[in-house]
Short mmCIF file of C-alpha atoms and ligand atoms in Angstrom, two decimals:
data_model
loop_
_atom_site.label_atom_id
_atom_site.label_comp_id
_atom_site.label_asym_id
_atom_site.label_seq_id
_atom_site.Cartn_x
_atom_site.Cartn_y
_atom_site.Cartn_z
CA UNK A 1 0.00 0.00 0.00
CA UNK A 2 1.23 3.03 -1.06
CA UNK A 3 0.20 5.21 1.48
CA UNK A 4 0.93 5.57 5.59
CA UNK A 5 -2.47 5.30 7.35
CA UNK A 6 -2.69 8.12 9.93
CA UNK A 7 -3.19 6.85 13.57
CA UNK A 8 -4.93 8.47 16.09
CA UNK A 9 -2.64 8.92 19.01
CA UNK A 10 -5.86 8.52 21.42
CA UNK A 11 -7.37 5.23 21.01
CA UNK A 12 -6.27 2.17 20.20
CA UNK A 13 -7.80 0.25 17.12
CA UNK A 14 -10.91 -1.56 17.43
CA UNK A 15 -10.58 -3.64 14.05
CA UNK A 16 -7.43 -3.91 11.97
CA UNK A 17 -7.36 -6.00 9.01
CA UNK A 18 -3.85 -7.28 7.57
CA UNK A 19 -3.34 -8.02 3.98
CA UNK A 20 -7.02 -9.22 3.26
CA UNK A 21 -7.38 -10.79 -0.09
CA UNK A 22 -9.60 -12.47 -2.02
CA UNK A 23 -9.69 -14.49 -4.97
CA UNK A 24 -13.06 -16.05 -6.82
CA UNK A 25 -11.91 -17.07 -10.59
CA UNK A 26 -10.21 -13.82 -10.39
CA UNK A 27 -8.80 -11.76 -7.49
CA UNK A 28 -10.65 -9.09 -6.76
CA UNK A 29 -9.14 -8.04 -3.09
CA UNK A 30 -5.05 -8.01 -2.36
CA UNK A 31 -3.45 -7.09 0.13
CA UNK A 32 -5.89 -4.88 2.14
CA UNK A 33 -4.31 -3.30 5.83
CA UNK A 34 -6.71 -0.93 7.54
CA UNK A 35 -7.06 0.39 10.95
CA UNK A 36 -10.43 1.24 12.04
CA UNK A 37 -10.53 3.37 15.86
CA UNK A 38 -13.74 3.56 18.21
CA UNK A 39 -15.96 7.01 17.40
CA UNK A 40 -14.70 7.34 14.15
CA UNK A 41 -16.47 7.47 10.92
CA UNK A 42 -13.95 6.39 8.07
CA UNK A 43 -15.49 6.67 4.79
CA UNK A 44 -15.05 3.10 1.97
CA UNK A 45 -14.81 4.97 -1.44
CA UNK A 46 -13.90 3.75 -4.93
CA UNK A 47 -15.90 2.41 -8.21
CA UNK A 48 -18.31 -0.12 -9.15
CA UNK A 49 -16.43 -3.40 -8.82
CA UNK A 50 -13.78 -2.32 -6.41
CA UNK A 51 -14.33 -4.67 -3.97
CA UNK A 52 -15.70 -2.50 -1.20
CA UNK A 53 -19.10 -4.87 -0.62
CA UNK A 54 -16.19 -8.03 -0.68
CA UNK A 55 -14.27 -5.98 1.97
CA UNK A 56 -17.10 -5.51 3.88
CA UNK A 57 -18.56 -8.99 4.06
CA UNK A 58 -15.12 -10.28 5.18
CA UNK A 59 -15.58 -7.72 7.91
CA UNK A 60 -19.18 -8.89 8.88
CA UNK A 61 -18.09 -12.86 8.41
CA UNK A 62 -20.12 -13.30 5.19
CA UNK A 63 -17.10 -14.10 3.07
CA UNK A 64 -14.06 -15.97 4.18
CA UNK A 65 -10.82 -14.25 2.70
CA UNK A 66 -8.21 -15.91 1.00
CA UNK A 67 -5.05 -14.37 2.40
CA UNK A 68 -5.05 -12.03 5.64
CA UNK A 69 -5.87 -12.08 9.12
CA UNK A 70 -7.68 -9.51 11.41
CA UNK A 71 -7.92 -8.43 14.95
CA UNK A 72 -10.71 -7.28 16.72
CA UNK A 73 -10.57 -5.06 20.29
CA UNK A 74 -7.05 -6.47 20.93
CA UNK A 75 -7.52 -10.85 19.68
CA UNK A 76 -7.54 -12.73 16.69
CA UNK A 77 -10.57 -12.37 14.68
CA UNK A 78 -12.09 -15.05 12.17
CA UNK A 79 -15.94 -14.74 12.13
CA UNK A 80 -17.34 -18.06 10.30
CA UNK A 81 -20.61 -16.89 9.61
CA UNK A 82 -22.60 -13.24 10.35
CA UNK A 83 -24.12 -14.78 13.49
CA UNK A 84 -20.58 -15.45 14.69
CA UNK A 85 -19.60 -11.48 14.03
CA UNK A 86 -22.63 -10.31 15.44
CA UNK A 87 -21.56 -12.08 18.41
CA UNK A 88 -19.07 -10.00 18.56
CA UNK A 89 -20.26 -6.61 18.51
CA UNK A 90 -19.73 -6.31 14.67
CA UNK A 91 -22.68 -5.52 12.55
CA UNK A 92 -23.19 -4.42 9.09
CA UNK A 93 -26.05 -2.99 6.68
CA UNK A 94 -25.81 -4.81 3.63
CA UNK A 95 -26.16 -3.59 -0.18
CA UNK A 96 -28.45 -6.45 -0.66
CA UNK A 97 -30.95 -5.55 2.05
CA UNK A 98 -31.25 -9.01 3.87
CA UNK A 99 -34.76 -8.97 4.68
CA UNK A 100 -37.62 -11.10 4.67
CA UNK A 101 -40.52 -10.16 2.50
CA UNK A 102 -42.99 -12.41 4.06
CA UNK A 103 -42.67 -11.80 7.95
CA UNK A 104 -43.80 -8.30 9.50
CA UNK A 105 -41.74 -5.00 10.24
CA UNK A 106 -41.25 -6.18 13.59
CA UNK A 107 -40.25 -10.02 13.03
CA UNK A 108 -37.85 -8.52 10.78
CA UNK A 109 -35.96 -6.02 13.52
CA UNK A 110 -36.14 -8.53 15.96
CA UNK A 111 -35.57 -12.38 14.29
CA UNK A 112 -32.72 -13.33 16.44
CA UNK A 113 -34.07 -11.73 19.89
CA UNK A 114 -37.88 -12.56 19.91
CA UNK A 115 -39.28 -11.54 23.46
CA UNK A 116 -41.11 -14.25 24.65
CA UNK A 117 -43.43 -14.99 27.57
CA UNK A 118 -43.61 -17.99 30.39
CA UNK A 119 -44.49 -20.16 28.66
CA UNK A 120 -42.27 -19.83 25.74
CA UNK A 121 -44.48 -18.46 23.26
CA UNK A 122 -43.72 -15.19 21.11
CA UNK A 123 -44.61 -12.02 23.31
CA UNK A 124 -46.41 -10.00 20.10
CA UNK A 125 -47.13 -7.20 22.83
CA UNK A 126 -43.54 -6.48 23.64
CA UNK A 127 -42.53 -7.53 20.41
CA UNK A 128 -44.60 -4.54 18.79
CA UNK A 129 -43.70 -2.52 21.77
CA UNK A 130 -39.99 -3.39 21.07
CA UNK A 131 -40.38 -2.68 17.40
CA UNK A 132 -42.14 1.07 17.42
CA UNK A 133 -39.02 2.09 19.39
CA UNK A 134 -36.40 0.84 17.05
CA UNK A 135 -38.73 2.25 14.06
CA UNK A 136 -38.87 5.83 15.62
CA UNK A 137 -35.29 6.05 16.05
CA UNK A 138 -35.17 5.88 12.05
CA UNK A 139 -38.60 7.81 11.85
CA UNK A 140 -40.34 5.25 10.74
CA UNK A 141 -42.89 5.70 13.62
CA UNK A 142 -46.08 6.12 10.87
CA UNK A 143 -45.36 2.58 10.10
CA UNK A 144 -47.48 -0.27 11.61
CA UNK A 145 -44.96 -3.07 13.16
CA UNK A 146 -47.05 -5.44 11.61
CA UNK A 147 -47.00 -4.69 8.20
CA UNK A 148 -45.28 -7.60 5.88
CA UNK A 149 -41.86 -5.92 5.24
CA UNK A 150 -42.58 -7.52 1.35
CA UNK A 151 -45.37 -4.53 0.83
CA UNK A 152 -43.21 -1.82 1.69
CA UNK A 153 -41.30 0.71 -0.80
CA UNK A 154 -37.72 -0.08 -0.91
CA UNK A 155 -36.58 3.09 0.35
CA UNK A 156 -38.75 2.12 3.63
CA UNK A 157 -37.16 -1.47 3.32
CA UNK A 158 -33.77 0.38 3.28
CA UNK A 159 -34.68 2.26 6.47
CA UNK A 160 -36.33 -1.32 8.22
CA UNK A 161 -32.53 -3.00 7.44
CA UNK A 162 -30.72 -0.07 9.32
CA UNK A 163 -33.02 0.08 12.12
CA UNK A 164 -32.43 -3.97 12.70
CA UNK A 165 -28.24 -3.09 12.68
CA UNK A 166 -29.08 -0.20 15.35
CA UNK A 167 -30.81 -2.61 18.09
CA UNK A 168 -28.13 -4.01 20.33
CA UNK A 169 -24.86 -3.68 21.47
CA UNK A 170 -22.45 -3.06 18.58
CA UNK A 171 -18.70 -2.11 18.36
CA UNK A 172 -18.29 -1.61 14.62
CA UNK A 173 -20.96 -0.84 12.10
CA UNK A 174 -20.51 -1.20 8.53
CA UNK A 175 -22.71 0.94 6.32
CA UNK A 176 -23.10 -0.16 2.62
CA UNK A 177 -24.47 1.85 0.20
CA UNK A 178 -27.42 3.09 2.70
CA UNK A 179 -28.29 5.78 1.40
CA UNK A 180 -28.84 4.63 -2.21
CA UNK A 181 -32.61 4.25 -1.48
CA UNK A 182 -33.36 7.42 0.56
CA UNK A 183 -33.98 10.49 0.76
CA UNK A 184 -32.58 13.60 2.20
CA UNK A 185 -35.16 13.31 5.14
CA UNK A 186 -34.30 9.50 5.92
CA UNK A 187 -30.48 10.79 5.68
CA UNK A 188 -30.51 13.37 8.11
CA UNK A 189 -32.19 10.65 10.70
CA UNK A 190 -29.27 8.09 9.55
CA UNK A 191 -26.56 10.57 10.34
CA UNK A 192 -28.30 11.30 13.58
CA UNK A 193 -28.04 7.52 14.51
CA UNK A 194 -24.19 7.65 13.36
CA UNK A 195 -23.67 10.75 15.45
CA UNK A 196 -25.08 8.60 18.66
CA UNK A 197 -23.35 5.23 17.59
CA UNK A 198 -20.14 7.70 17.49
CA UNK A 199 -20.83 9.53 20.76
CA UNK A 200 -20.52 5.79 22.16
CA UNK A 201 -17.49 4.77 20.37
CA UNK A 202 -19.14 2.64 17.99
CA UNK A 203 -16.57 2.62 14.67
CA UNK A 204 -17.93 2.75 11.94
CA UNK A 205 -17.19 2.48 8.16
CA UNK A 206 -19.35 4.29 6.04
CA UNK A 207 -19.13 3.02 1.84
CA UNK A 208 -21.20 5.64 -0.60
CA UNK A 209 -20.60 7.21 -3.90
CA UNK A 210 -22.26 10.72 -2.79
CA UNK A 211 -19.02 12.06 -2.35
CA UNK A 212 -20.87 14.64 -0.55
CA UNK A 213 -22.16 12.49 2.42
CA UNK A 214 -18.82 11.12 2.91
CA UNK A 215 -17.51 14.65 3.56
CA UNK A 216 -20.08 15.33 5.60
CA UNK A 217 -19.48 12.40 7.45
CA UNK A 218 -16.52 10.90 7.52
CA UNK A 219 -13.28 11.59 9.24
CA UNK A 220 -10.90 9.69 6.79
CA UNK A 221 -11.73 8.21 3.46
CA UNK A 222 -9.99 5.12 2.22
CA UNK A 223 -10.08 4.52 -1.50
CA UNK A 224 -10.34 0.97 -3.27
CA UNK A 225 -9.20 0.62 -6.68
CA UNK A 226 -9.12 -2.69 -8.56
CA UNK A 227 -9.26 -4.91 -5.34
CA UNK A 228 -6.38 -2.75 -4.12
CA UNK A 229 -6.55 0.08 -1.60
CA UNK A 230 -4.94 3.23 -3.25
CA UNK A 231 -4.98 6.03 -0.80
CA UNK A 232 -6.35 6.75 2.77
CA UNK A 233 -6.03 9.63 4.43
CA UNK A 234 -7.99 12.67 6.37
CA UNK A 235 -11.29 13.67 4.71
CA UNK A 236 -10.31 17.62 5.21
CA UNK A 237 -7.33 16.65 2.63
CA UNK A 238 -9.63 15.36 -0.06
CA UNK A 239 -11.05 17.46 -2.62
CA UNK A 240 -13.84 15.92 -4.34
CA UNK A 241 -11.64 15.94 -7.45
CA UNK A 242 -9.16 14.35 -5.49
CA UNK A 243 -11.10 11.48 -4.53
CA UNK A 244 -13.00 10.88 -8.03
CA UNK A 245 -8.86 10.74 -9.55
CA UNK A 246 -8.50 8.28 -6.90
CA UNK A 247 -11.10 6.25 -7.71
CA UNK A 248 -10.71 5.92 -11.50
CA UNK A 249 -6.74 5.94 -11.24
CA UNK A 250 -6.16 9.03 -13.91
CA UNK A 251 -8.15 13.08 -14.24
CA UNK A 252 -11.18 12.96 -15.57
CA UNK A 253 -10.69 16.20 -16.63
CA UNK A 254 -13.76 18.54 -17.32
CA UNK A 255 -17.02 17.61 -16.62
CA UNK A 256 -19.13 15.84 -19.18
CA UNK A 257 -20.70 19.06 -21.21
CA UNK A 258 -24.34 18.61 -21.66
CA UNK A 259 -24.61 21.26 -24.80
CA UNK A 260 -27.00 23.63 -25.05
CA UNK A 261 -30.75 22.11 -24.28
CA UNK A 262 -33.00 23.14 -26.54
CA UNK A 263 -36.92 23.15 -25.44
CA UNK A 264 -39.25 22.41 -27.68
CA UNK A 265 -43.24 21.41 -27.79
CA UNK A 266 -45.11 19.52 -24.99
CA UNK A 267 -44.15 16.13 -25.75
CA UNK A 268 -45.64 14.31 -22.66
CA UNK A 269 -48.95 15.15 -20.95
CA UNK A 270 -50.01 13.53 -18.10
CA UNK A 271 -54.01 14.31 -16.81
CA UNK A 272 -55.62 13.12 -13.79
CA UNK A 273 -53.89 10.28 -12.67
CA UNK A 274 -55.33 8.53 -9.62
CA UNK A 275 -55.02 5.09 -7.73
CA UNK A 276 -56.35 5.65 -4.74
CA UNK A 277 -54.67 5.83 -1.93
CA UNK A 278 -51.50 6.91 -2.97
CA UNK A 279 -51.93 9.43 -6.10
CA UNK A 280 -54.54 11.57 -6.89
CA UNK A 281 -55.19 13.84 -9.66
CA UNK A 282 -51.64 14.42 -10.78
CA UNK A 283 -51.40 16.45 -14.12
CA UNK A 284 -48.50 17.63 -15.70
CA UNK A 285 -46.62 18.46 -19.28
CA UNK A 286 -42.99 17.73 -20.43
CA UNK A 287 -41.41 19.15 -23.26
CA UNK A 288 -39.48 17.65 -25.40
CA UNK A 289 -35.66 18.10 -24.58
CA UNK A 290 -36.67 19.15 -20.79
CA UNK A 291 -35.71 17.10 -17.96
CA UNK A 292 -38.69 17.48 -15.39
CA UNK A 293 -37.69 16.26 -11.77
CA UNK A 294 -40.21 14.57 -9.55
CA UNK A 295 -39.70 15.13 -5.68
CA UNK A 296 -41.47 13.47 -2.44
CA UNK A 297 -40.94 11.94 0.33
CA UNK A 298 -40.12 8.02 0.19
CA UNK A 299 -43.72 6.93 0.31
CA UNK A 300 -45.18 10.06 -1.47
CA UNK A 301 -46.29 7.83 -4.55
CA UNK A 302 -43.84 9.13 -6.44
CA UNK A 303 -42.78 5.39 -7.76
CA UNK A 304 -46.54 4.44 -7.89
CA UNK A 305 -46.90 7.81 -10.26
CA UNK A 306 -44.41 6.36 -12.52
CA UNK A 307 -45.83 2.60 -12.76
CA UNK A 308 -49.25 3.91 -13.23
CA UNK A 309 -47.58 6.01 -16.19
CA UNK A 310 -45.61 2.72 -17.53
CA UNK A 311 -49.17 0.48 -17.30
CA UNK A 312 -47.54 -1.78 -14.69
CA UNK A 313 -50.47 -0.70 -12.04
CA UNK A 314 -54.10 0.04 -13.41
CA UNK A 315 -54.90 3.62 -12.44
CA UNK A 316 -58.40 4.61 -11.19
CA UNK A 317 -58.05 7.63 -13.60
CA UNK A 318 -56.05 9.73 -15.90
CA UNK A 319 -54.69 9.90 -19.11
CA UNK A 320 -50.74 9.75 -20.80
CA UNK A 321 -50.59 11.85 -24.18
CA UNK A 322 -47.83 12.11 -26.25
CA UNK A 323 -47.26 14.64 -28.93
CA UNK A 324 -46.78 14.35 -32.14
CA UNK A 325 -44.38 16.19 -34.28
CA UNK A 326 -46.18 20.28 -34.56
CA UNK A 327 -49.37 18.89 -33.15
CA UNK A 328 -51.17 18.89 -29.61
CA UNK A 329 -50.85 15.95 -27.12
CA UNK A 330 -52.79 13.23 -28.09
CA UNK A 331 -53.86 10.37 -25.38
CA UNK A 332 -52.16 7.38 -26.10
CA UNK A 333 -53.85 3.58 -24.50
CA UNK A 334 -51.76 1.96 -21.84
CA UNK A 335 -52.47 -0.95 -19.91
CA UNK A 336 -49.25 -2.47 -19.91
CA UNK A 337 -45.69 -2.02 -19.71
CA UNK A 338 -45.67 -3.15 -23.21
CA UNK A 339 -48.00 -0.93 -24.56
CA UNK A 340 -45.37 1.81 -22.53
CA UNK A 341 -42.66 0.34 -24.94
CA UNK A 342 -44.43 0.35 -28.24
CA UNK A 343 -44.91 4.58 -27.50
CA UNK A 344 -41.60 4.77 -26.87
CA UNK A 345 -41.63 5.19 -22.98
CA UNK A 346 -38.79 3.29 -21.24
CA UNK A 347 -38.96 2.98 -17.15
CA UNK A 348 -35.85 2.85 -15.48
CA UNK A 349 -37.18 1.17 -11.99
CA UNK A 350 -35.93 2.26 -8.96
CA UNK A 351 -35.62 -1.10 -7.90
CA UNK A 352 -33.30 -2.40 -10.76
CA UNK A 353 -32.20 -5.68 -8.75
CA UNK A 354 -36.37 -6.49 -7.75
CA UNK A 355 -37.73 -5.24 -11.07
CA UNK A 356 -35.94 -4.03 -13.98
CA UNK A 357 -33.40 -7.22 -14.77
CA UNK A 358 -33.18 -10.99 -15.39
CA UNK A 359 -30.28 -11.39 -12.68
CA UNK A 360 -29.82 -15.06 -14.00
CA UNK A 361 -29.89 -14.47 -17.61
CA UNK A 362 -26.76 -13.11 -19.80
CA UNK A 363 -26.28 -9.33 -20.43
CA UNK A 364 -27.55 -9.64 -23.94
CA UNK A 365 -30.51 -11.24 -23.22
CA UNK A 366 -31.38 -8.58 -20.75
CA UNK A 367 -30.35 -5.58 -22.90
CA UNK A 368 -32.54 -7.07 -26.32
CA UNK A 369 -35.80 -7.87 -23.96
CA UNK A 370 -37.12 -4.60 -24.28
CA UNK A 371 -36.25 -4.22 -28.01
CA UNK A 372 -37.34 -8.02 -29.20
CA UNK A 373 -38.56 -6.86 -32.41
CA UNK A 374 -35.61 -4.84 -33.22
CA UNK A 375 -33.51 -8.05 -33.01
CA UNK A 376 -35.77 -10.76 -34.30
CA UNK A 377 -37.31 -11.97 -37.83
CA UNK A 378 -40.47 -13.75 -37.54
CA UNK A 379 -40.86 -14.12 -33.60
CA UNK A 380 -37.05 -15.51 -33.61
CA UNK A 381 -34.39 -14.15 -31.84
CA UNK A 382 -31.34 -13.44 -34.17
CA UNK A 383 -28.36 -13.95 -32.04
CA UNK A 384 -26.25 -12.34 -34.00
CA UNK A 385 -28.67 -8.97 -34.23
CA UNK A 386 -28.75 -9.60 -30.35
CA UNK A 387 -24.97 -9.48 -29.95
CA UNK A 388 -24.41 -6.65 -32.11
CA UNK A 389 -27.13 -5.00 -29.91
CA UNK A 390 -25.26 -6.07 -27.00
CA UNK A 391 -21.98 -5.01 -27.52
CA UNK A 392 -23.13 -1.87 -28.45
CA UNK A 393 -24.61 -1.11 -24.96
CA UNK A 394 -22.09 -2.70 -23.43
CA UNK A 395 -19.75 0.01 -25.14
CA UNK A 396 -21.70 3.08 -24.59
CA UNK A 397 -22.76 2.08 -20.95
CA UNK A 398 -19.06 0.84 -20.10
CA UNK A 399 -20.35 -2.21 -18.48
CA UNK A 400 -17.94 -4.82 -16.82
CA UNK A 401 -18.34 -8.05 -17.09
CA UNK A 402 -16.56 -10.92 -18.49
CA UNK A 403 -18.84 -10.77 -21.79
CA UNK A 404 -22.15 -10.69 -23.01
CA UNK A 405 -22.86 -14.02 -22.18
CA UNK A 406 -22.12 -13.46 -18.62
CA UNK A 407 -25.35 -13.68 -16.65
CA UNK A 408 -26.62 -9.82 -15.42
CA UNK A 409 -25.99 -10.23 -11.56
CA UNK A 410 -22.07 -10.68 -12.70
CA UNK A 411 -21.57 -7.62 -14.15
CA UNK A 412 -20.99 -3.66 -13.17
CA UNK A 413 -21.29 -0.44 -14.51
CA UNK A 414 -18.44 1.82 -14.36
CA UNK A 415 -19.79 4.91 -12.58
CA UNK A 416 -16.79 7.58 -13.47
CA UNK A 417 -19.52 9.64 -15.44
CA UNK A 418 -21.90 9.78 -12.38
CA UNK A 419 -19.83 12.45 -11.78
N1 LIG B 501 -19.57 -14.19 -5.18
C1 LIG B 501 -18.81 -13.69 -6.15
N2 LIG B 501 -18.29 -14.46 -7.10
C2 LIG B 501 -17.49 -13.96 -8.07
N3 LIG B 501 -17.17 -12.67 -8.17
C3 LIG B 501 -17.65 -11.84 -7.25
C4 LIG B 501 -18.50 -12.29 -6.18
N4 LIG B 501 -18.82 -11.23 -5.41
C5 LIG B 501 -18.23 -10.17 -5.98
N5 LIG B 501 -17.53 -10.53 -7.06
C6 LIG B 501 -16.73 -9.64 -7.92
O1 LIG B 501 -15.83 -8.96 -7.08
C7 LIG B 501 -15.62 -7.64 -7.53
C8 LIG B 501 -15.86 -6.69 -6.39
O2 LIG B 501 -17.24 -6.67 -6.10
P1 LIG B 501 -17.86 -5.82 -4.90
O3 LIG B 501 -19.31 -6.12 -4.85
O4 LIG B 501 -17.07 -6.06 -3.67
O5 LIG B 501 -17.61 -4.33 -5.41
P2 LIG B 501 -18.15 -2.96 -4.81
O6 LIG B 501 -16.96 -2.07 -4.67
O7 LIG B 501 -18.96 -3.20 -3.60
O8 LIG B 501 -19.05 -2.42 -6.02
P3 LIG B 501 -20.41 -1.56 -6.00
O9 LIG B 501 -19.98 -0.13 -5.90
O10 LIG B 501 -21.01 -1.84 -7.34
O11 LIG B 501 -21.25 -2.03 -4.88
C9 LIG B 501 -16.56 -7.44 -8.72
O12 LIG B 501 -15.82 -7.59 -9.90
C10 LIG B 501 -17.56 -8.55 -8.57
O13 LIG B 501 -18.10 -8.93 -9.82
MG1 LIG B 502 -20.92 -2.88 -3.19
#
């Protein structure tokens, strides 16, 4: 590692991991020494693919590494399984949120720890009791404790998988990618909870792209690159330039330049759309070469707005029109998402994992579903119209993988033009 990491002079480490690897068919961790001190936020940077999530389940005894040892509070440290580093005061909110979809809010926060009564039987009083607390730390206190944790928004999901990593005692928290879901309301009442978990000398490591959280956060920033960690050092040293060279090892010189946008005619009308109870009587108009935002709370319907748009919910009312070239808005039929595609409207979901991919089929596949007819002669797909297709996309969207036959849960995006 090319860089000294800076020690605090006040408190011993917690955790310290020693020339972690891993290899799968490939390595993609080597030789990975951090120190990690009670109270301290230290932020886990670095691109798609860098091995951050690896790192991290290592930590929380998820993944077994293939070279390295670590140290936790002072002794050896070799977690088998999650329940093992649990044990152990170590804890972490997972990418993947790690939920169950068909048990309630409040068999979810409590799975391991169910209160129970004399005679042995689940305590649903306390239980509920239990679970409203742990909920209105995260200010999720308008949620029932008994709702199936399967019929909640993602972003509430999100929130119901950090308030289960707050309960108990903990010694270091790993944070990954919790914030990807939420919004600026559900951030401020994370960072709240980090302040406390601080305040008590929790350590915790904190991974995000928003550069900006991390600085808002974080006292030092460690930086993955390839499996490899490149830099770490004090946040109040890292420009955000800095840290985005860092990450994709060279400048990225001047932002990407959007040109000049040029507005033209109302291109998408939206009238009246209502499922009850979540949206009612939403109208608006979008012109072509505008980019209109849509804002809200998580649970404001703003997702349910879009599916209703897309066909993939039946709306009570309303109306999509789309214009044509010089003429008005005219309302188009859409009861599907298919229907959505043959207009022209494309969804990007906001749960991509859940809903917008085939994790278990290749890229290409995944990439031509949308556009069947554009790579197939009489209802056959043409694999060679479907590669082309493929590697196309692949191109333009820089997507890693180890080709286009490589199944979609495999493969990352490079993210150095998210920025
Ligand atoms: N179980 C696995 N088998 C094979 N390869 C894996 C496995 N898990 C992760 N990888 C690979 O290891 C590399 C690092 O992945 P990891 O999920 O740790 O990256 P990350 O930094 O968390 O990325 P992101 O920002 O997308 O979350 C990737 O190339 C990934 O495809
Ligand atoms: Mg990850």
């Amino acid at each position: 590692m090319s860089t000294p990491i800076p020690s605090l002079a006040d408190a011993p480490p917690v955790l310290c991991v020693h020339g972690i690897g891993k290899t799968y068919a490939e390595p993609v961790l080597a030789d990975v020494s951090l120190e990690l001190r009670a109270g301290e936020v230290l932020a886990l940077t670095g691109e798609n693919g860098a091995g951050k999530s690896t790192l991290s389940k290592i930590v929380g005894g998820l993944v077994t590494p293939t070279a390295g040892s670590m140290n936790l509070g002072g002794a050896a440290y070799a977690p088998a399984s999650r329940k093992d580093a649990e044990a152990l005061g170590v804890r972490m909110v997972m990418q993947e949120l790690n939920l169950l979809p068909t048990l309630s809010v409040a068999e979810n926060l409590f799975l391991n720890r169910l209160p129970r009564n004399l005679v042995g039987w689940i305590d649903r009083a306390r239980l509920r009791e239990n679970a409203r607390h742990a909920m209105a730390q995260v200010g999720l206190d308008a949620i029932d404790p008994d709702t199936l944790v399967g019929t909640l928004g993602i972003g509430h999901q999100q929130m119901v998988e950090i308030a289960r990593n707050l309960i108990g005692d903990c010694r270091v928290l790993i944070l990954d990618e919790p914030t990807a879901m939420l919004t600026a309301r559900e951030v401020d009442l994370l960072f709240e909870q980090v302040e406390r978990l601080k305040a008590r000398g929790v350590a915790l490591v904190y991974i995000s792209h928003r550069l900006e959280e991390l600085k808002r956060i974080a006292r030092r920033a460690a930086v993955l690159r390839d499996g490899r960690l490149v830099h770490v050092d004090e946040m109040a040293n890292l420009s955000t330039d800095r840290l985005v060279t860092l990450m994709v090892g060279r400048d990225i010189g001047d932002r990407i330049d959007l040109g000049e946008r040029r507005i033209g005619e109302v291109a998408f009308k939206v009238s009246g759309m209502t499922r009850e109870p979540v949206v009612r009587d939403v109208s608006f108009e979008v012109r072509a070469g505008e980019i209109f935002g849509i804002s809200g709370l998580i649970g404001a319907g703003r997702t349910e707005l879009m599916r209703l748009i897309y066909g993939a919910d039946r709306a009570d009312a309303g109306s999509v029109s789309l214009g044509r070239e010089g003429g008005t808005p005219e309302p188009v039929a859409i009861a599907s998402p298919s229907d959505a595609v043959k207009h022209g409207i494309a969804l990007i979901t906001e749960d991509r994992k859940g809903e917008g991919l085939l994790l278990t089929q290749p890229i290409a596949a995944n990439i031509s579903l949308g556009h069947l007819r554009a790579v197939s002669s009489k209802g056959v797909v043409d694999g060679r119209r479907e590669a082309a297709l493929a590697r196309q996309q692949i191109d333009a969207m820089r997507i890693r993988s180890a080709g286009r036959h490589s199944r979609c849960r495999n493969c990352r995006a490079a993210t150095s033009r998210k920025w």
